[in-house]
Coordinates of C-alpha atoms and ligand atoms in Angstrom, one line a residue:
X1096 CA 2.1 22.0 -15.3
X1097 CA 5.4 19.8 -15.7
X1098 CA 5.3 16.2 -16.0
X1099 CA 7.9 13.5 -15.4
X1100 CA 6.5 10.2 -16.6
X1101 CA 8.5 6.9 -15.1
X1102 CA 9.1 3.9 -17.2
X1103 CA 10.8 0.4 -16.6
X1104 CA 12.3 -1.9 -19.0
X1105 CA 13.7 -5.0 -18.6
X1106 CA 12.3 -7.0 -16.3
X1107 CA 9.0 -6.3 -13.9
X1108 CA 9.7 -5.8 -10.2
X1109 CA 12.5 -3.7 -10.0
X1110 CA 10.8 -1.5 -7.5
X1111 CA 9.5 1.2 -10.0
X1112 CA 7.1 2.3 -7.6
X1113 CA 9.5 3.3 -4.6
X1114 CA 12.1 5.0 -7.3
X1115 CA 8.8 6.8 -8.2
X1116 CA 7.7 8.0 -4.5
X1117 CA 11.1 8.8 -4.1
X1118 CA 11.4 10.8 -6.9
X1119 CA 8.5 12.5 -5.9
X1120 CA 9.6 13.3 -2.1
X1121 CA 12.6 14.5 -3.3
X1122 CA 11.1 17.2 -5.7
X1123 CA 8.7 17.8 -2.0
X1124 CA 11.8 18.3 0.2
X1125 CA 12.6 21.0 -2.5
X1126 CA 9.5 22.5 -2.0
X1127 CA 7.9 21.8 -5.1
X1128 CA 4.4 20.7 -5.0
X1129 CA 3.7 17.3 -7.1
X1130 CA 0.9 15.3 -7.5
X1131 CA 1.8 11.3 -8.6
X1132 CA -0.9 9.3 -11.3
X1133 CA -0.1 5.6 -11.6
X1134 CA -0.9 4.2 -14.9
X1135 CA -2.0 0.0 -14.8
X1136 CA -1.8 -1.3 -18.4
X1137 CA -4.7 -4.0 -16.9
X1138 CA -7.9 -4.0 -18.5
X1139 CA -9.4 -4.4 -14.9
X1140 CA -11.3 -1.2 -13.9
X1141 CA -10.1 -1.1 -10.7
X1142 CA -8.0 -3.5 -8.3
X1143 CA -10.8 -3.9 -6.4
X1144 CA -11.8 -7.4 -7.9
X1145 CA -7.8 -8.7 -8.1
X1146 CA -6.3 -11.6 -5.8
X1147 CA -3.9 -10.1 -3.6
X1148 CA -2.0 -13.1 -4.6
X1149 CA -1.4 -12.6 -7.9
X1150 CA -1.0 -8.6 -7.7
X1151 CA -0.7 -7.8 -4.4
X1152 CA -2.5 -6.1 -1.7
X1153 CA -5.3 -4.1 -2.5
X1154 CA -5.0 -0.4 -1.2
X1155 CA -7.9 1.4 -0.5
X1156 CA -7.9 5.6 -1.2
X1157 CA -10.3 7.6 1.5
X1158 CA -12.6 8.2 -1.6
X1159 CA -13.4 4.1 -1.2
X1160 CA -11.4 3.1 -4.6
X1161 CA -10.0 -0.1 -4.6
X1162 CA -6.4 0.5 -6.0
X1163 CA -2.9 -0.9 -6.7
X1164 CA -1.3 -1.0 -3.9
X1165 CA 1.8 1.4 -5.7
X1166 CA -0.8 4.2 -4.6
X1167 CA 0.0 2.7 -0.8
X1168 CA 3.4 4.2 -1.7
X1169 CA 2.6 7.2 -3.1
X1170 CA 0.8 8.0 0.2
X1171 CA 3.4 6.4 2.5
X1172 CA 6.2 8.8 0.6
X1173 CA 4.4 11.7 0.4
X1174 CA 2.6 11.8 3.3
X1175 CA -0.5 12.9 1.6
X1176 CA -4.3 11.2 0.5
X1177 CA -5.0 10.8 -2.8
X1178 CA -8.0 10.3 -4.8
X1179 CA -9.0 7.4 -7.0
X1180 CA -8.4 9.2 -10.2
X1181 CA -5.0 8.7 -9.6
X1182 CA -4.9 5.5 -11.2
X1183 CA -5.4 4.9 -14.8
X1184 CA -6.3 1.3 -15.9
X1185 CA -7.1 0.4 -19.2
X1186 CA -10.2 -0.7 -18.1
X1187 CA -11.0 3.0 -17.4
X1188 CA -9.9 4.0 -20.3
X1189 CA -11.9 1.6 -22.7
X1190 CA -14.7 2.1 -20.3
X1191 CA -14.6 6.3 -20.8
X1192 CA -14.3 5.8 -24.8
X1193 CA -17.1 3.2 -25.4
X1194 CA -19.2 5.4 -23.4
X1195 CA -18.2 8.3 -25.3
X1196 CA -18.8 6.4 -28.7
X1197 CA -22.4 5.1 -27.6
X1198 CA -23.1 8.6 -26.5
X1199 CA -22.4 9.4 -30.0
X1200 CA -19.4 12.2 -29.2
X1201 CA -16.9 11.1 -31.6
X1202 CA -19.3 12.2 -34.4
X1203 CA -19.6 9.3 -36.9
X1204 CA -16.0 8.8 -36.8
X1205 CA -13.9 5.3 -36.5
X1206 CA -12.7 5.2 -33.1
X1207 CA -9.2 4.1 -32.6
X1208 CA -6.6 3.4 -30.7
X1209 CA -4.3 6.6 -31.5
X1210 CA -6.3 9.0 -31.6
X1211 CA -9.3 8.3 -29.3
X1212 CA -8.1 5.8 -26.7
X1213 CA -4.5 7.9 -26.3
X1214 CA -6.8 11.5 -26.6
X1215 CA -8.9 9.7 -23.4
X1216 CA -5.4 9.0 -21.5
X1217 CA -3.7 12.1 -22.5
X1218 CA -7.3 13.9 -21.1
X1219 CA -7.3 11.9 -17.7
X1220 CA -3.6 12.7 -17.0
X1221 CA -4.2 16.3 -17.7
X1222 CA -7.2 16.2 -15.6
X1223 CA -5.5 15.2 -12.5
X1224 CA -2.2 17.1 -12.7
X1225 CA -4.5 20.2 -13.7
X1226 CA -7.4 19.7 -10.6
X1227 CA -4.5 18.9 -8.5
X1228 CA -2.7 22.2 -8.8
X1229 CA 0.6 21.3 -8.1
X1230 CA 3.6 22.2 -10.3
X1231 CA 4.8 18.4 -11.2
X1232 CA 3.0 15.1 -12.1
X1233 CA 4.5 12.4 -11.9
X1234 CA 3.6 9.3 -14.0
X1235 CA 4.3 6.0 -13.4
X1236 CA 3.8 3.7 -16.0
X1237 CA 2.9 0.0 -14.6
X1238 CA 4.5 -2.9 -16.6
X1239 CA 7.7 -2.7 -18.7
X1240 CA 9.0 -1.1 -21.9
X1241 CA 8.0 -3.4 -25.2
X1242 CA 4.4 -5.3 -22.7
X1243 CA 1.9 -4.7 -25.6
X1244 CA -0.7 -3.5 -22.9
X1245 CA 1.8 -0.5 -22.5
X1246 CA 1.8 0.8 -26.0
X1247 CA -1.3 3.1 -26.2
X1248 CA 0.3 4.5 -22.9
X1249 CA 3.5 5.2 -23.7
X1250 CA 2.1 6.7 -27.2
X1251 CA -0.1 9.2 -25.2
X1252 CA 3.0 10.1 -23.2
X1253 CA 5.2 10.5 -26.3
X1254 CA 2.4 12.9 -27.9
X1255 CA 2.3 15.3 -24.8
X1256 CA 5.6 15.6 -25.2
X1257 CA 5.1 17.2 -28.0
X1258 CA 2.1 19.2 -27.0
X1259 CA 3.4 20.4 -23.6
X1260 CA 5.9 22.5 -26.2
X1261 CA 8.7 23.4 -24.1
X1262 CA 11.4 21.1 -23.6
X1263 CA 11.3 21.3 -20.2
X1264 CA 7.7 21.0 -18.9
X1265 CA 8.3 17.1 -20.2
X1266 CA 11.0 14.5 -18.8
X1267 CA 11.5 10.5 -19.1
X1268 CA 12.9 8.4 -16.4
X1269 CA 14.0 5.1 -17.4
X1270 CA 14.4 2.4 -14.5
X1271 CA 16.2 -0.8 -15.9
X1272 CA 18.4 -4.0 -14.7
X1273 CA 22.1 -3.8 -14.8
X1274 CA 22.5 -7.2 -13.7
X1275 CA 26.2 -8.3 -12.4
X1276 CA 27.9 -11.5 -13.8
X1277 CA 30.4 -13.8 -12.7
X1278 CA 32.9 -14.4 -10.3
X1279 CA 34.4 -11.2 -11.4
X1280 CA 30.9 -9.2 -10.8
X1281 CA 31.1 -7.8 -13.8
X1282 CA 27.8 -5.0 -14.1
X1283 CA 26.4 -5.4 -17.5
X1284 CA 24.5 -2.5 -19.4
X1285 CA 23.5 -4.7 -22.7
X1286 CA 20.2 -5.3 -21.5
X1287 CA 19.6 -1.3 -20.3
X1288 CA 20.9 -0.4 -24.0
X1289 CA 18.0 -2.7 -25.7
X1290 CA 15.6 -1.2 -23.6
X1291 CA 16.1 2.2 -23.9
X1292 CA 16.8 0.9 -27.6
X1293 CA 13.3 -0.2 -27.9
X1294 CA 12.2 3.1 -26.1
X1295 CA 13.8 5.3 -28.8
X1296 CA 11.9 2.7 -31.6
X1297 CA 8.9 4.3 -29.7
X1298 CA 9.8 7.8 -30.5
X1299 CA 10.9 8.7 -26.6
X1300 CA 14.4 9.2 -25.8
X1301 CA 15.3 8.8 -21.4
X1302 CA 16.4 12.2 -20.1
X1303 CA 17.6 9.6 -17.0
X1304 CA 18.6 6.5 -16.6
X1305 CA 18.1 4.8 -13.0
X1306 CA 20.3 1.7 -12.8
X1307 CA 18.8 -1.1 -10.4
X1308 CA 21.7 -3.5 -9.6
X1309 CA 22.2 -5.5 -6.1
X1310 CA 25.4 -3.4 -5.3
X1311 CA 26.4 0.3 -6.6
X1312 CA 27.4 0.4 -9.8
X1313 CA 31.1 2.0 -10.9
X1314 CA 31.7 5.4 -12.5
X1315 CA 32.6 3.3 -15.7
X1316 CA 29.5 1.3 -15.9
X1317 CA 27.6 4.8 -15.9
X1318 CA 30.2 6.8 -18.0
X1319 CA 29.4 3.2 -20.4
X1320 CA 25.3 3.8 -20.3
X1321 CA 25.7 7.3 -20.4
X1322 CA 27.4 7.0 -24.1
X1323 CA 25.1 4.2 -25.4
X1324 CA 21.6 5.7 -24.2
X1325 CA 22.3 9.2 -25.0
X1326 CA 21.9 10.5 -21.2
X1327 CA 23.8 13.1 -19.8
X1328 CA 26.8 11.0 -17.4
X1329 CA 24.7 12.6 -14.1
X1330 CA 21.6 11.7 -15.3
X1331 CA 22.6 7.9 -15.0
X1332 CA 21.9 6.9 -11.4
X1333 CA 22.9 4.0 -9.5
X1334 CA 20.1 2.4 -7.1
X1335 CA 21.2 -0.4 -5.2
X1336 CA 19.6 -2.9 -3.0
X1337 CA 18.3 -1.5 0.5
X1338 CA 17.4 -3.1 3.8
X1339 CA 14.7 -0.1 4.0
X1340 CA 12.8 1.4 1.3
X1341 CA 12.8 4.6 3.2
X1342 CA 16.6 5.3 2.7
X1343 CA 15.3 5.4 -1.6
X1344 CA 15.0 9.1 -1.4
X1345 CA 17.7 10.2 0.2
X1346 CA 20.1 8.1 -1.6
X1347 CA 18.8 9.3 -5.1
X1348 CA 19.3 12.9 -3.6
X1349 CA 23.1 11.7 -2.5
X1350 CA 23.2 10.6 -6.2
X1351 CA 22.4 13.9 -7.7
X1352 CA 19.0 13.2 -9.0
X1353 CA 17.1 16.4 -7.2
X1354 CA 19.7 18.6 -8.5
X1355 CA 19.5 17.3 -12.6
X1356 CA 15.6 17.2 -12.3
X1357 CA 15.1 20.8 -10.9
X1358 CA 17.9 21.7 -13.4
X1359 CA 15.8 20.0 -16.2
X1360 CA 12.6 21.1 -15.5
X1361 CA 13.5 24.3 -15.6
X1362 CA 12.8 24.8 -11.6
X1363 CA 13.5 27.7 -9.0
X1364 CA 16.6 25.6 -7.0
X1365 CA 15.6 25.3 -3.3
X1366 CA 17.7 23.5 -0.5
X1367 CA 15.9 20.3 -0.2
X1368 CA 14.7 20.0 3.8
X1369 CA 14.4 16.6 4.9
X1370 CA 13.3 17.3 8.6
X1371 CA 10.9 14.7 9.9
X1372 CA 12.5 12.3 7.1
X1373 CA 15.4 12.2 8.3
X1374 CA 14.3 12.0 11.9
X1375 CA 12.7 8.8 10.9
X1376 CA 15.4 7.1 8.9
X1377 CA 17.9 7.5 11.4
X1378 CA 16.3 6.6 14.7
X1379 CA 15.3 3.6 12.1
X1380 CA 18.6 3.3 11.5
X1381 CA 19.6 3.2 15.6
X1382 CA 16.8 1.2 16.8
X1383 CA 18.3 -1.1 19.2
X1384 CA 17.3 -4.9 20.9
X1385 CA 14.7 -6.4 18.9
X1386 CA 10.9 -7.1 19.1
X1387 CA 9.1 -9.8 17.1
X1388 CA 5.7 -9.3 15.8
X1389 CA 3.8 -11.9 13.9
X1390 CA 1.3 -11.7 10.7
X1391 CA -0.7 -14.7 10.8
X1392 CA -2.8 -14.6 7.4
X1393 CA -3.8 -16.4 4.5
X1394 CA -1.3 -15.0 1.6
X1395 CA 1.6 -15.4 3.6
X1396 CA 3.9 -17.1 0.4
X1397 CA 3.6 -12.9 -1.3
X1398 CA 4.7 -10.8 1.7
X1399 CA 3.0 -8.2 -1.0
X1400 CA -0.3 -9.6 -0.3
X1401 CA -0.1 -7.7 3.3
X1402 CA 2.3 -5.0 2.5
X1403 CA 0.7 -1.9 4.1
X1404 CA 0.5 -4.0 7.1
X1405 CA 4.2 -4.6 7.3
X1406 CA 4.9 -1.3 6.3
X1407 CA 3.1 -0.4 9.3
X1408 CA 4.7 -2.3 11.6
X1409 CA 7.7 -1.1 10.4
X1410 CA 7.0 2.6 10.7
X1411 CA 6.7 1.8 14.3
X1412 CA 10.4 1.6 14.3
X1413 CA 11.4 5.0 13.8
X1414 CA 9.3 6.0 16.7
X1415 CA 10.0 2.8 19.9
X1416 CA 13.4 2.8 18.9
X1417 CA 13.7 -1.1 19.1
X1418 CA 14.6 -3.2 16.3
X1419 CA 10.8 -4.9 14.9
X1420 CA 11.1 -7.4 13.3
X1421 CA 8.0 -9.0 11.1
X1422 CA 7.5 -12.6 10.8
X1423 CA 5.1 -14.1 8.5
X1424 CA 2.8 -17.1 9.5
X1425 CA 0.2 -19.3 7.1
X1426 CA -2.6 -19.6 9.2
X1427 CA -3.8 -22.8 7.7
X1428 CA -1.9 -25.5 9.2
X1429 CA -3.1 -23.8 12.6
X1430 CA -6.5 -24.9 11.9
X1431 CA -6.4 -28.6 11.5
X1432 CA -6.8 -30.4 14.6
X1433 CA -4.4 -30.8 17.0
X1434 CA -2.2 -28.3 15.3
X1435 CA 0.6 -27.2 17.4
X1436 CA 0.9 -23.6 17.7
X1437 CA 4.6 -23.8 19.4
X1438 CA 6.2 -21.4 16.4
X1439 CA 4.1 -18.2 17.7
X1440 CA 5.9 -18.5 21.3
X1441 CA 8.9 -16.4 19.9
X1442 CA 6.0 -14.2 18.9
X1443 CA 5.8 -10.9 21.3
X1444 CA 2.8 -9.7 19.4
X1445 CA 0.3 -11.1 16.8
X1446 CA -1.5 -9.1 13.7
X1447 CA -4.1 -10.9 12.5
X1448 CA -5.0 -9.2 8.9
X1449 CA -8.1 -8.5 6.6
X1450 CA -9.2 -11.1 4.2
X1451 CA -12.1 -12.9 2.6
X1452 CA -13.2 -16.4 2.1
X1453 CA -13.3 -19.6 4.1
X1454 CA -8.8 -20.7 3.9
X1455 CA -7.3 -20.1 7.0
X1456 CA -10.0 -19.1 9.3
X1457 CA -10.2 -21.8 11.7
X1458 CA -6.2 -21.4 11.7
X1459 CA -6.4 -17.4 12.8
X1460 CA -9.4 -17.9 15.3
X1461 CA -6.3 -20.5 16.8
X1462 CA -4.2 -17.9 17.2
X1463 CA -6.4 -15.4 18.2
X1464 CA -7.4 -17.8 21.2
X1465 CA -3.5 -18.4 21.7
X1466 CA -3.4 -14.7 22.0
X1467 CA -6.1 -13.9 24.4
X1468 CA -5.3 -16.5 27.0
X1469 CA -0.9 -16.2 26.8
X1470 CA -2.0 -12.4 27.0
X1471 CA 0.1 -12.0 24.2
X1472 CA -0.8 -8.4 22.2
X1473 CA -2.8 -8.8 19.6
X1474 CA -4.7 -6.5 17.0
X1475 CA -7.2 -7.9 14.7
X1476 CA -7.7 -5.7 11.5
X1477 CA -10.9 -6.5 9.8
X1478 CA -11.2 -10.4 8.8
X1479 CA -9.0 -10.4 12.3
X1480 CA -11.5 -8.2 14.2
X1481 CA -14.4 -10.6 13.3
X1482 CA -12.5 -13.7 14.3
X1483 CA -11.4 -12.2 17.9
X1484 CA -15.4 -11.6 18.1
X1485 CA -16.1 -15.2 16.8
X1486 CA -13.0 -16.6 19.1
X1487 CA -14.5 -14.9 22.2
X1488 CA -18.0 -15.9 21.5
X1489 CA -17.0 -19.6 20.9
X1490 CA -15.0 -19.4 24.6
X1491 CA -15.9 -16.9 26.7
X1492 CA -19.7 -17.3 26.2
X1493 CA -20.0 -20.4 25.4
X1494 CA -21.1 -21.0 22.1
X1495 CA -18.7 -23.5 20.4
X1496 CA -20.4 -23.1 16.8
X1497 CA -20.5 -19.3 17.0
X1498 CA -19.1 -17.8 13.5
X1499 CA -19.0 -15.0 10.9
X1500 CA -22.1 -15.9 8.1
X1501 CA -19.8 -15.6 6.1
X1502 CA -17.9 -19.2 6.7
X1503 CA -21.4 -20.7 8.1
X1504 CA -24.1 -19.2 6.5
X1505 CA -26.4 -21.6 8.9
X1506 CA -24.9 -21.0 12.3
X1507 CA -26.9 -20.5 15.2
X1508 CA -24.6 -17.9 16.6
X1509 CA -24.1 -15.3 14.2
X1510 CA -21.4 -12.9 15.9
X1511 CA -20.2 -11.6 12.4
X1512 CA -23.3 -11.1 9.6
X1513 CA -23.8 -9.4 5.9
X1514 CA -23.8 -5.5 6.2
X1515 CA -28.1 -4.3 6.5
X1516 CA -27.6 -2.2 4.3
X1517 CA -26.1 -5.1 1.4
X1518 CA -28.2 -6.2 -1.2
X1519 CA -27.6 -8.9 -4.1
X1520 CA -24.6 -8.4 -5.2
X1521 CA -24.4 -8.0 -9.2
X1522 CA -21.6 -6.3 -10.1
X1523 CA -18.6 -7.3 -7.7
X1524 CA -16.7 -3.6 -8.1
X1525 CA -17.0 -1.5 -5.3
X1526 CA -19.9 -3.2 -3.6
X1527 CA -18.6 -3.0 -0.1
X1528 CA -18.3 -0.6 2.9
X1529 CA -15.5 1.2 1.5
X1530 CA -13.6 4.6 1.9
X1531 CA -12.8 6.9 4.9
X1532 CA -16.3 7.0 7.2
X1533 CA -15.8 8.8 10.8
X1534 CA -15.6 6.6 13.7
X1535 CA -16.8 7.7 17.4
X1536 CA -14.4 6.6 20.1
X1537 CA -15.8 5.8 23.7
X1538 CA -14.1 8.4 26.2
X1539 CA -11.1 6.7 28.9
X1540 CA -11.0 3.5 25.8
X1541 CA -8.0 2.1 25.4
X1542 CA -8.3 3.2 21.3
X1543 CA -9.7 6.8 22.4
X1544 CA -6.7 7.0 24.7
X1545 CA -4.0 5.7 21.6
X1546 CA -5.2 8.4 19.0
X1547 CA -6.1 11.5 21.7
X1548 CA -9.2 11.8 20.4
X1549 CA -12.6 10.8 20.3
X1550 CA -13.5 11.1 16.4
X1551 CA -11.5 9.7 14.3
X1552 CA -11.7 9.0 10.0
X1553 CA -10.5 5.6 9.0
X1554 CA -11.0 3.6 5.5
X1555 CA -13.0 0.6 5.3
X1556 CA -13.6 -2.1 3.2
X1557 CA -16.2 -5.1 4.0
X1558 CA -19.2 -6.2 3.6
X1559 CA -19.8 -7.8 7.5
X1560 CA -20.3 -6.0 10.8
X1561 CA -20.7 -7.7 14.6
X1562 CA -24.1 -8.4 15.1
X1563 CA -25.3 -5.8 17.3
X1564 CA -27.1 -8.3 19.9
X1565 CA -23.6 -9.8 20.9
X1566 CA -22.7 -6.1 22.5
X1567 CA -24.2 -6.7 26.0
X1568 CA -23.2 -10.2 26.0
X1569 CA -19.6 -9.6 25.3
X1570 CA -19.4 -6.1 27.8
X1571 CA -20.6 -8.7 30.5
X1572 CA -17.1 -10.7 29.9
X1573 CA -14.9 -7.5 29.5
X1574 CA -15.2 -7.3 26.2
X1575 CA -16.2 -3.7 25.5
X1576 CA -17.2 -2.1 21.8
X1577 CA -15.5 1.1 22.2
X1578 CA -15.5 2.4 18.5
X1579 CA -19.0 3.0 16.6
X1580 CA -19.9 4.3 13.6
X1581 CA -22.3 7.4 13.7
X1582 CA -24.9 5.1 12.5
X1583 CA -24.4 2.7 15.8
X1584 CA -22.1 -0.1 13.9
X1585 CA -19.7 -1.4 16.2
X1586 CA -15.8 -0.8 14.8
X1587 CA -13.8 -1.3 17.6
X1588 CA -13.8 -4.2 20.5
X1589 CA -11.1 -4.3 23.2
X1590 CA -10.5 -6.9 25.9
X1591 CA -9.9 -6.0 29.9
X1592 CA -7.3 -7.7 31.8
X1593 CA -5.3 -8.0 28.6
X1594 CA -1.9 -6.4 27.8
X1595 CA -3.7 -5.4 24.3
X1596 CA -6.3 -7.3 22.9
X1597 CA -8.2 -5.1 20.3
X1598 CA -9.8 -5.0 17.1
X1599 CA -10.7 -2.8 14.6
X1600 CA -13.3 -3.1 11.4
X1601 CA -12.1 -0.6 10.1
X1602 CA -8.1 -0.8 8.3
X1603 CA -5.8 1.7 10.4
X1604 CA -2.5 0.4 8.1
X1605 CA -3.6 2.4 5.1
X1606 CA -3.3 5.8 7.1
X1607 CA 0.2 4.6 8.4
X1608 CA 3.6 6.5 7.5
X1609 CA 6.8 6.6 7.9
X1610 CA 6.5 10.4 9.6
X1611 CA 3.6 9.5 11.5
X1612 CA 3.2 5.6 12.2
X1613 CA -0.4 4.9 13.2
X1614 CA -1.3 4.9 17.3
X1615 CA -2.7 1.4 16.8
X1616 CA 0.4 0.0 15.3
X1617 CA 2.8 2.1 17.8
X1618 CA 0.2 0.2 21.0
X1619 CA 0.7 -3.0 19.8
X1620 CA 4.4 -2.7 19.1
X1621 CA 4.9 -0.8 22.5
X1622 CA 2.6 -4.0 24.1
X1623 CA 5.0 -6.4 22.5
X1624 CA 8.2 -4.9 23.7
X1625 CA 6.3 -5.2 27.2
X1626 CA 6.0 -8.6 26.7
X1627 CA 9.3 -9.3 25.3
X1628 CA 11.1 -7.5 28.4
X1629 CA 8.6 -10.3 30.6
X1630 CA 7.2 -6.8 31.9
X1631 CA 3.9 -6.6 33.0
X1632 CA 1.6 -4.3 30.8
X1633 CA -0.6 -2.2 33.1
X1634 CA -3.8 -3.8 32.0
X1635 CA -6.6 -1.3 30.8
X1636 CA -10.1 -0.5 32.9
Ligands
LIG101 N1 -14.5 -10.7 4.7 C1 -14.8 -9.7 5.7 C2 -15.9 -8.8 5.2 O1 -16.2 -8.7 4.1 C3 -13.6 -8.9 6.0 C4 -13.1 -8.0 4.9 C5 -11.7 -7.5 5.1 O2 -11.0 -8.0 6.0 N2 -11.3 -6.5 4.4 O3 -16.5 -8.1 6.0

């Protein structure tokens, strides 16, 4: 096993993440098998409990952990599911070692941070590149270079270097700022030389430097960092800016970065085959006209908040061929009375998203109405399935107080209610319908007609469900469940007569790539461009 642990310095949010999936892919064009860990410095066990608008969306793996949403990338790059023991917190960490200290395993002696709490990291790592048997893991360290929460991380990683013994089953990717000044532009590289300054104070030295500016850097700049940080000159690699995250991998592979790493890990060299990749990027790339689909949600001010829903919609891209653009929509001001809902009429579609708590709903049921009579496409994920129930029960049969008990615990007309199977909820980690459950799709559906199937597997995280007594009522007004869970939960409703009114419980946008975008996504973005030629969508059953 080889590992390639990926740092940052600097500043946070240079995009460590994508330079890490890309990495990754491009080792997987090469044929090499890897197998990416995420480290979170946090002392939060999982993401599960974290405001999307602090930290960004929470992503959810098939095994129903609640992770950072980095592991959204992972998946998105690689094209492959991973399990929740690819992401280290620190709150795992402490929780493994006080366990292991009450259980009395550490034998009388003091535990400590180095060697106990860097022994448990070291072990998980291990764990997870080992079970995974692939050749390469790659780490990615959360936080930057000098964050106090990162030391016992970044000590672990400097000790497996010296356990892993040879010199090439161990490399450090550095990812820092080389900011440009002036009127000139002059690129500096003093703050990338104090960071991988304080890195060496650590007792790691960078095998690669990747340069983040907002425009390539010059051969000096990198002959310059080269010199002070002790890197080989094609080991410093420039990342610029990029309209599409997608075009990461194969620019680091333009840059030489496959190449160096397969040279430095001492791997077989094999041509690097891009295939469906590249298929993707450039009909991404070609996309012509334009298409504009709306997010209407709560956390609208961190586009992070949503961003394997916009991810989604842009996968679409690469397969309509017309330009989509995403537009993002606080759903609050829709709610108060008399609001005017005039800036959705550019919209040609409408996502409504997950979400919890009271903000924003009476804002999204708005637009959810808006949708269903303009017959303008909509998909409701979740939060935005439940609404389109509530919205349909409040105007198509008549119940003007119908809601989800979660906003009105009292209501007479309970479309949306707690889960049966939910009891009093004690410890707020992982308490909710989560992970990858099979779904069974009514045959001729419009959904059972999008995937070409009739069972499908889809992750889920909630804690309501439709009320099943609102079935008959609502297939009397067109509004047909045609997803259910084995167990007889309804998952997916769908409106006739409507270019594409449908909702899911379930969350299609975590299964959504860039080499396969997901059916639901491609419908709604296929409905929109209907709408936005004025065409007439054949209207399902
Ligand atoms: N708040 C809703 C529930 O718990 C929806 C959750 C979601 O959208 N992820 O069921």
């Amino acid at each position: 096993m080889k590992y390639v642990a990926v740092t940052g310095g600097v500043i946070s949010g240079l995009g460590k993440g994508i330079t890490a999936s890309s990495i990754a892919r491009i080792l997987k064009a090469r044929g090499v098998t890897v197998t990416p860990l995420k480290i979170d410095p946090y002392l939060n066990v999982d993401a599960g409990t974290m405001n999307p608008y602090q930290h960004g969306e929470v992503f959810v793996l098939d095994d129903g952990t609640e992770v950072d949403l980095d592991l959204g990338n992972y998946e998105r790059f690689l094209g492959e599911n991973l399990a929740g023991n690819h992401n280290i917190t620190t709150g795992k960490v402490y929780r493994s070692v006080i366990d292991k200290e009450r259980h009395g395993d550490y034998l009388g002696n003091t535990v400590q941070i180095i060697p106990h709490v860097t022994g448990e990291v070291k072990r998980m790592i291990r764990e997870v590149g080992e079970s995974s048997g692939a050749e390469v893991a790659i780490i990615e360290v959360g936080g930057t270079v000098g964050d106090i929460e990162s030391m016992p991380f970044l000590e672990a990683l400097r000790e497996m270097q010296q356990e892993v013994g040879r010199r090439e089953d161990m490399a450090f990717i550095h990812t820092t700022l080389v900011p440009v000044l002036g009127a000139v532009g002059e690129a500096k590289t003093k703050p990338t030389q104090h960071s991988v300054r304080e890195m060496r104070a650590l007792g790691i030295q960078p095998d690669m430097i990747i340069a983040r500016s907002e425009k390539p850097i010059s051969q000096d700049i990198k002959t310059k960092i080269s010199l002070f940080c002790g890197v080989p000159p094609e080991a410093v690699v420039s990342v610029p800016d990029v309209a599409c995250i997608y075009d990461v991998p194969l620019n680091l592979e333009k840059e030489g970065v496959g190449d160096y790493l397969v040279k430095r890990l001492g791997l077989t060299n094999r041509p690097a085959e891009w295939g469906t990749w590249k298929t993707f990027t450039t009909r991404y790339h070609e996309a012509t006209g334009e298409v504009n689909l709306a997010i209407v949600g709560k956390y609208s001010g961190l586009k992070d908040s949503y961003l394997s829903h916009s991810e989604a919609l842009h996968h679409t891209q690469g397969q309509v061929g017309v330009r989509v653009n995403v537009h993002w929509f606080d759903a609050e001001p829709f709610g108060t009375p008399n609001a005017s809902l005039a800036p959705l009429e550019k919209m040609d579609g409408i996502l409504i998203p997950g979400g919890y708590g009271k903000r924003g709903v009476e804002g999204k049921i708005r637009a959810i109405e808006y949708a269903r009579e303009q017959k303008v496409p909509l998909l409701g994920i979740c939060l935005g399935f439940q609404l389109a129930a509530v919205e349909v029960a409040r105007h198509l049969l008549d119940q003007p107080d119908a809601n989800s008990t979660e906003f009105d615990p009292a209501t007479k007309h309970a479309v949306v209610g707690l889960l049966k199977e939910q009891g009093a909820i004690k410890d707020l980690g992982g308490t909710q319908h989560l992970g990858a459950q099979k779904v069974l799709l009514t045959e001729g559906s419009r959904v059972a007609t999008l995937y070409g199937r009739k069972e499908i597997l889809e992750r889920h995280r909630h804690r309501y469900e439709i009320e099943p007594g609102y079935i008959t009522p609502f297939t009397e007004k067109g509004y047909r469940a045609t997803g259910f869970s084995p167990d007889g939960r309804v998952e997916a409703l769908e409106l006739e007569g409507h270019p594409y009114f449908l909702g899911v419980q379930y969350h299609p946008e975590f299964l959504s790539r860039p080499e396969a975008p997901h059916p639901l996504f491609v419908g709604l973005v296929q409905a929109a461009i209907q709408h936005h030629n004025g065409g007439e969508v054949p209207s399902h059953g």
